[in-house]
PDB file of C-alpha atoms in Angstrom:
ATOM      1  CA  UNK A   1     142.801 -66.562-160.845  1.00  0.00           C
ATOM      2  CA  UNK A   2     140.876 -65.746-158.322  1.00  0.00           C
ATOM      3  CA  UNK A   3     137.180 -64.393-159.169  1.00  0.00           C
ATOM      4  CA  UNK A   4     134.839 -63.396-156.691  1.00  0.00           C
ATOM      5  CA  UNK A   5     131.690 -65.812-157.536  1.00  0.00           C
ATOM      6  CA  UNK A   6     132.032 -69.533-158.424  1.00  0.00           C
ATOM      7  CA  UNK A   7     128.537 -69.090-159.994  1.00  0.00           C
ATOM      8  CA  UNK A   8     126.509 -65.817-160.842  1.00  0.00           C
ATOM      9  CA  UNK A   9     123.571 -66.115-162.093  1.00  0.00           C
ATOM     10  CA  UNK A  10     122.281 -64.263-165.064  1.00  0.00           C
ATOM     11  CA  UNK A  11     118.477 -64.507-165.957  1.00  0.00           C
ATOM     12  CA  UNK A  12     116.748 -63.245-169.300  1.00  0.00           C
ATOM     13  CA  UNK A  13     114.683 -64.589-172.310  1.00  0.00           C
ATOM     14  CA  UNK A  14     117.261 -63.017-174.742  1.00  0.00           C
ATOM     15  CA  UNK A  15     114.855 -62.882-177.414  1.00  0.00           C
ATOM     16  CA  UNK A  16     116.863 -61.451-179.540  1.00  0.00           C
ATOM     17  CA  UNK A  17     120.716 -61.165-177.469  1.00  0.00           C
ATOM     18  CA  UNK A  18     122.822 -57.615-177.811  1.00  0.00           C
ATOM     19  CA  UNK A  19     125.772 -55.820-176.799  1.00  0.00           C
ATOM     20  CA  UNK A  20     124.372 -55.231-173.561  1.00  0.00           C
ATOM     21  CA  UNK A  21     122.927 -58.857-172.597  1.00  0.00           C
ATOM     22  CA  UNK A  22     127.038 -59.665-173.876  1.00  0.00           C
ATOM     23  CA  UNK A  23     128.554 -56.585-171.673  1.00  0.00           C
ATOM     24  CA  UNK A  24     126.447 -57.533-168.553  1.00  0.00           C
ATOM     25  CA  UNK A  25     128.185 -61.925-169.115  1.00  0.00           C
ATOM     26  CA  UNK A  26     131.593 -60.648-169.873  1.00  0.00           C
ATOM     27  CA  UNK A  27     131.547 -58.687-166.144  1.00  0.00           C
ATOM     28  CA  UNK A  28     130.201 -61.543-165.051  1.00  0.00           C
ATOM     29  CA  UNK A  29     133.166 -64.116-166.912  1.00  0.00           C
ATOM     30  CA  UNK A  30     135.455 -61.356-164.775  1.00  0.00           C
ATOM     31  CA  UNK A  31     133.890 -61.698-162.000  1.00  0.00           C
ATOM     32  CA  UNK A  32     132.548 -65.212-161.393  1.00  0.00           C
ATOM     33  CA  UNK A  33     134.687 -68.531-163.090  1.00  0.00           C
ATOM     34  CA  UNK A  34     131.172 -69.478-164.060  1.00  0.00           C
ATOM     35  CA  UNK A  35     127.984 -67.912-165.308  1.00  0.00           C
ATOM     36  CA  UNK A  36     124.593 -69.560-165.402  1.00  0.00           C
ATOM     37  CA  UNK A  37     122.243 -67.662-168.057  1.00  0.00           C
ATOM     38  CA  UNK A  38     118.179 -68.822-167.028  1.00  0.00           C
ATOM     39  CA  UNK A  39     116.293 -68.623-170.393  1.00  0.00           C
ATOM     40  CA  UNK A  40     112.952 -67.346-169.412  1.00  0.00           C
ATOM     41  CA  UNK A  41     109.729 -68.309-171.642  1.00  0.00           C
ATOM     42  CA  UNK A  42     111.774 -71.982-172.030  1.00  0.00           C
ATOM     43  CA  UNK A  43     109.022 -73.538-174.016  1.00  0.00           C
ATOM     44  CA  UNK A  44     108.447 -74.770-177.381  1.00  0.00           C
ATOM     45  CA  UNK A  45     106.324 -72.780-178.181  1.00  0.00           C
ATOM     46  CA  UNK A  46     107.115 -69.308-180.709  1.00  0.00           C
ATOM     47  CA  UNK A  47     105.097 -66.049-180.981  1.00  0.00           C
ATOM     48  CA  UNK A  48     106.951 -62.162-181.548  1.00  0.00           C
ATOM     49  CA  UNK A  49     107.715 -61.706-178.009  1.00  0.00           C
ATOM     50  CA  UNK A  50     109.280 -65.045-177.806  1.00  0.00           C
ATOM     51  CA  UNK A  51     110.795 -66.016-181.366  1.00  0.00           C
ATOM     52  CA  UNK A  52     113.564 -69.073-180.138  1.00  0.00           C
ATOM     53  CA  UNK A  53     113.695 -71.914-179.251  1.00  0.00           C
ATOM     54  CA  UNK A  54     116.367 -72.360-176.000  1.00  0.00           C
ATOM     55  CA  UNK A  55     118.399 -74.216-178.214  1.00  0.00           C
ATOM     56  CA  UNK A  56     118.690 -71.391-180.606  1.00  0.00           C
ATOM     57  CA  UNK A  57     118.893 -68.815-178.048  1.00  0.00           C
ATOM     58  CA  UNK A  58     121.775 -70.585-176.792  1.00  0.00           C
ATOM     59  CA  UNK A  59     123.872 -71.311-179.639  1.00  0.00           C
ATOM     60  CA  UNK A  60     122.971 -67.629-180.537  1.00  0.00           C
ATOM     61  CA  UNK A  61     124.823 -65.994-177.272  1.00  0.00           C
ATOM     62  CA  UNK A  62     127.641 -68.938-177.534  1.00  0.00           C
ATOM     63  CA  UNK A  63     128.021 -68.129-180.443  1.00  0.00           C
ATOM     64  CA  UNK A  64     129.529 -65.226-179.272  1.00  0.00           C
ATOM     65  CA  UNK A  65     132.093 -65.748-177.526  1.00  0.00           C
ATOM     66  CA  UNK A  66     135.479 -67.369-177.503  1.00  0.00           C
ATOM     67  CA  UNK A  67     135.316 -71.283-176.799  1.00  0.00           C
ATOM     68  CA  UNK A  68     137.620 -70.659-173.130  1.00  0.00           C
ATOM     69  CA  UNK A  69     134.294 -68.088-172.738  1.00  0.00           C
ATOM     70  CA  UNK A  70     131.826 -71.150-173.837  1.00  0.00           C
ATOM     71  CA  UNK A  71     132.907 -73.319-171.538  1.00  0.00           C
ATOM     72  CA  UNK A  72     132.629 -71.037-168.751  1.00  0.00           C
ATOM     73  CA  UNK A  73     128.922 -70.241-169.546  1.00  0.00           C
ATOM     74  CA  UNK A  74     126.743 -72.741-168.429  1.00  0.00           C
ATOM     75  CA  UNK A  75     122.268 -72.633-168.985  1.00  0.00           C
ATOM     76  CA  UNK A  76     118.976 -73.705-167.137  1.00  0.00           C
ATOM     77  CA  UNK A  77     115.815 -73.386-169.684  1.00  0.00           C
ATOM     78  CA  UNK A  78     113.108 -71.922-167.451  1.00  0.00           C
ATOM     79  CA  UNK A  79     109.564 -71.848-169.365  1.00  0.00           C
ATOM     80  CA  UNK A  80     106.710 -69.295-167.332  1.00  0.00           C
ATOM     81  CA  UNK A  81     104.533 -70.712-164.781  1.00  0.00           C
ATOM     82  CA  UNK A  82     102.245 -67.437-164.843  1.00  0.00           C
ATOM     83  CA  UNK A  83     102.876 -67.809-160.259  1.00  0.00           C
ATOM     84  CA  UNK A  84     106.062 -65.545-158.838  1.00  0.00           C
ATOM     85  CA  UNK A  85     106.063 -68.209-156.419  1.00  0.00           C
ATOM     86  CA  UNK A  86     106.648 -71.068-158.341  1.00  0.00           C
ATOM     87  CA  UNK A  87     109.103 -69.213-160.887  1.00  0.00           C
ATOM     88  CA  UNK A  88     111.315 -68.354-158.002  1.00  0.00           C
ATOM     89  CA  UNK A  89     111.247 -72.289-157.209  1.00  0.00           C
ATOM     90  CA  UNK A  90     111.578 -73.459-160.185  1.00  0.00           C
ATOM     91  CA  UNK A  91     114.900 -70.638-160.912  1.00  0.00           C
ATOM     92  CA  UNK A  92     116.311 -72.050-157.549  1.00  0.00           C
ATOM     93  CA  UNK A  93     115.729 -75.449-158.385  1.00  0.00           C
ATOM     94  CA  UNK A  94     117.786 -75.840-161.893  1.00  0.00           C
ATOM     95  CA  UNK A  95     120.562 -73.952-160.708  1.00  0.00           C
ATOM     96  CA  UNK A  96     121.136 -76.340-157.597  1.00  0.00           C
ATOM     97  CA  UNK A  97     121.089 -78.899-160.132  1.00  0.00           C
ATOM     98  CA  UNK A  98     124.132 -76.986-161.402  1.00  0.00           C
ATOM     99  CA  UNK A  99     125.490 -75.605-158.839  1.00  0.00           C
ATOM    100  CA  UNK A 100     128.051 -77.540-155.725  1.00  0.00           C
ATOM    101  CA  UNK A 101     126.793 -76.731-152.174  1.00  0.00           C
ATOM    102  CA  UNK A 102     128.911 -74.380-150.011  1.00  0.00           C
ATOM    103  CA  UNK A 103     130.092 -72.315-153.739  1.00  0.00           C
ATOM    104  CA  UNK A 104     129.506 -68.816-153.686  1.00  0.00           C
ATOM    105  CA  UNK A 105     126.629 -67.977-156.561  1.00  0.00           C
ATOM    106  CA  UNK A 106     125.105 -64.310-157.548  1.00  0.00           C
ATOM    107  CA  UNK A 107     123.056 -62.377-158.913  1.00  0.00           C
ATOM    108  CA  UNK A 108     123.512 -60.384-161.627  1.00  0.00           C
ATOM    109  CA  UNK A 109     121.389 -57.591-163.158  1.00  0.00           C
ATOM    110  CA  UNK A 110     120.348 -54.663-164.237  1.00  0.00           C
ATOM    111  CA  UNK A 111     117.077 -52.757-162.045  1.00  0.00           C
ATOM    112  CA  UNK A 112     115.789 -51.013-165.563  1.00  0.00           C
ATOM    113  CA  UNK A 113     111.880 -50.519-164.984  1.00  0.00           C
ATOM    114  CA  UNK A 114     109.080 -52.529-163.094  1.00  0.00           C
ATOM    115  CA  UNK A 115     110.157 -55.709-165.183  1.00  0.00           C
ATOM    116  CA  UNK A 116     112.939 -56.346-163.243  1.00  0.00           C
ATOM    117  CA  UNK A 117     111.013 -57.297-159.896  1.00  0.00           C
ATOM    118  CA  UNK A 118     112.283 -60.368-159.739  1.00  0.00           C
ATOM    119  CA  UNK A 119     115.154 -59.549-159.159  1.00  0.00           C
ATOM    120  CA  UNK A 120     114.876 -58.989-155.544  1.00  0.00           C
ATOM    121  CA  UNK A 121     113.635 -62.942-155.580  1.00  0.00           C
ATOM    122  CA  UNK A 122     116.543 -64.721-154.281  1.00  0.00           C
ATOM    123  CA  UNK A 123     118.227 -63.097-151.097  1.00  0.00           C
ATOM    124  CA  UNK A 124     120.251 -65.271-150.169  1.00  0.00           C
ATOM    125  CA  UNK A 125     122.143 -65.181-153.845  1.00  0.00           C
ATOM    126  CA  UNK A 126     124.010 -61.756-153.145  1.00  0.00           C
ATOM    127  CA  UNK A 127     123.487 -58.902-156.077  1.00  0.00           C
ATOM    128  CA  UNK A 128     125.296 -57.494-158.751  1.00  0.00           C
ATOM    129  CA  UNK A 129     123.385 -54.405-159.552  1.00  0.00           C
ATOM    130  CA  UNK A 130     124.664 -52.482-163.461  1.00  0.00           C
ATOM    131  CA  UNK A 131     124.258 -49.517-164.445  1.00  0.00           C
ATOM    132  CA  UNK A 132     122.445 -49.002-167.960  1.00  0.00           C
ATOM    133  CA  UNK A 133     124.529 -50.925-170.220  1.00  0.00           C
ATOM    134  CA  UNK A 134     124.269 -50.200-174.029  1.00  0.00           C
ATOM    135  CA  UNK A 135     122.885 -46.878-173.542  1.00  0.00           C
ATOM    136  CA  UNK A 136     119.693 -48.748-172.121  1.00  0.00           C
ATOM    137  CA  UNK A 137     119.552 -51.008-174.706  1.00  0.00           C
ATOM    138  CA  UNK A 138     115.994 -53.255-174.876  1.00  0.00           C
ATOM    139  CA  UNK A 139     115.406 -56.447-177.049  1.00  0.00           C
ATOM    140  CA  UNK A 140     111.797 -55.246-177.775  1.00  0.00           C
ATOM    141  CA  UNK A 141     112.796 -52.281-180.242  1.00  0.00           C
ATOM    142  CA  UNK A 142     115.395 -54.612-182.146  1.00  0.00           C
ATOM    143  CA  UNK A 143     113.155 -57.727-182.762  1.00  0.00           C
ATOM    144  CA  UNK A 144     109.892 -55.479-184.451  1.00  0.00           C
ATOM    145  CA  UNK A 145     112.720 -54.182-186.642  1.00  0.00           C
ATOM    146  CA  UNK A 146     113.200 -56.727-187.367  1.00  0.00           C
ATOM    147  CA  UNK A 147     110.087 -58.214-187.511  1.00  0.00           C
ATOM    148  CA  UNK A 148     109.813 -54.831-190.016  1.00  0.00           C
ATOM    149  CA  UNK A 149     113.056 -57.042-191.893  1.00  0.00           C
ATOM    150  CA  UNK A 150     116.077 -54.147-190.409  1.00  0.00           C
ATOM    151  CA  UNK A 151     118.939 -56.341-188.374  1.00  0.00           C
ATOM    152  CA  UNK A 152     119.938 -53.998-186.595  1.00  0.00           C
ATOM    153  CA  UNK A 153     123.209 -53.974-186.837  1.00  0.00           C
ATOM    154  CA  UNK A 154     124.995 -51.556-183.948  1.00  0.00           C
ATOM    155  CA  UNK A 155     122.756 -53.484-181.473  1.00  0.00           C
ATOM    156  CA  UNK A 156     124.644 -57.044-181.656  1.00  0.00           C
ATOM    157  CA  UNK A 157     127.694 -58.454-181.350  1.00  0.00           C
ATOM    158  CA  UNK A 158     128.226 -60.976-184.712  1.00  0.00           C
ATOM    159  CA  UNK A 159     127.308 -64.613-184.151  1.00  0.00           C
ATOM    160  CA  UNK A 160     123.780 -62.896-183.333  1.00  0.00           C
ATOM    161  CA  UNK A 161     124.064 -60.755-186.995  1.00  0.00           C
ATOM    162  CA  UNK A 162     125.060 -63.923-188.915  1.00  0.00           C
ATOM    163  CA  UNK A 163     121.727 -66.078-186.984  1.00  0.00           C
ATOM    164  CA  UNK A 164     119.712 -63.336-187.548  1.00  0.00           C
ATOM    165  CA  UNK A 165     120.803 -63.410-190.764  1.00  0.00           C
ATOM    166  CA  UNK A 166     119.947 -67.296-191.426  1.00  0.00           C
ATOM    167  CA  UNK A 167     117.153 -67.415-189.873  1.00  0.00           C
ATOM    168  CA  UNK A 168     115.377 -64.359-191.831  1.00  0.00           C
ATOM    169  CA  UNK A 169     115.422 -67.136-194.461  1.00  0.00           C
ATOM    170  CA  UNK A 170     113.097 -69.631-192.773  1.00  0.00           C
ATOM    171  CA  UNK A 171     109.932 -69.948-192.952  1.00  0.00           C
ATOM    172  CA  UNK A 172     109.324 -69.654-189.423  1.00  0.00           C
ATOM    173  CA  UNK A 173     111.070 -65.592-189.502  1.00  0.00           C
ATOM    174  CA  UNK A 174     108.591 -64.765-192.757  1.00  0.00           C
ATOM    175  CA  UNK A 175     105.067 -67.005-190.311  1.00  0.00           C
ATOM    176  CA  UNK A 176     106.186 -64.642-187.126  1.00  0.00           C
ATOM    177  CA  UNK A 177     106.795 -61.877-189.479  1.00  0.00           C
ATOM    178  CA  UNK A 178     103.060 -62.222-190.807  1.00  0.00           C
ATOM    179  CA  UNK A 179     101.667 -62.191-187.510  1.00  0.00           C
ATOM    180  CA  UNK A 180     103.403 -59.283-186.833  1.00  0.00           C
ATOM    181  CA  UNK A 181     102.605 -57.290-189.473  1.00  0.00           C
ATOM    182  CA  UNK A 182      99.263 -58.425-188.983  1.00  0.00           C
ATOM    183  CA  UNK A 183      99.106 -57.408-185.385  1.00  0.00           C
ATOM    184  CA  UNK A 184     100.746 -53.890-185.906  1.00  0.00           C
ATOM    185  CA  UNK A 185      97.795 -53.511-189.189  1.00  0.00           C
ATOM    186  CA  UNK A 186      95.645 -54.334-186.462  1.00  0.00           C
ATOM    187  CA  UNK A 187      96.579 -52.440-183.222  1.00  0.00           C
ATOM    188  CA  UNK A 188      96.883 -49.108-185.985  1.00  0.00           C
ATOM    189  CA  UNK A 189      93.248 -49.258-187.127  1.00  0.00           C
TER     190      UNK A 189
END
């Protein structure tokens, strides 16, 4: 099969991986031989906004794809550096460790809101801009529902549902849930 790209880069935190993320990867796999997922916030610390480690997110994501598709999905772990120029350089450097020279690289994504400004940081990569997928789905409300004990199954592919169900049984989930409840109560006062 002839693809438009050798690699398409998809940047996100995937906290957690939902149906719009999956739909984006499916579109990318139709257009590119490989998809590189740049997993943001990949430092080894958990918080309410970033409950899952990069390796956990990798497993969660791959569990939703066939073995053939899994072979075409690559990962780079991007830590938070809080400086746009350094972050941009880090992403390019990590991607270049996977990509061979002279290969056609693109960037796939959706300009959801002001938080999507980073998509303009890579002008050397052709942009595959997507319309809003799955009703402008955002991970934030489904993550908040998760802390309230609700796995919103309509938002997730089956592999993610399985992961979230198992993760709810851990002490880490209990700690994060307690922290979320405390912060939520504080914000109400």
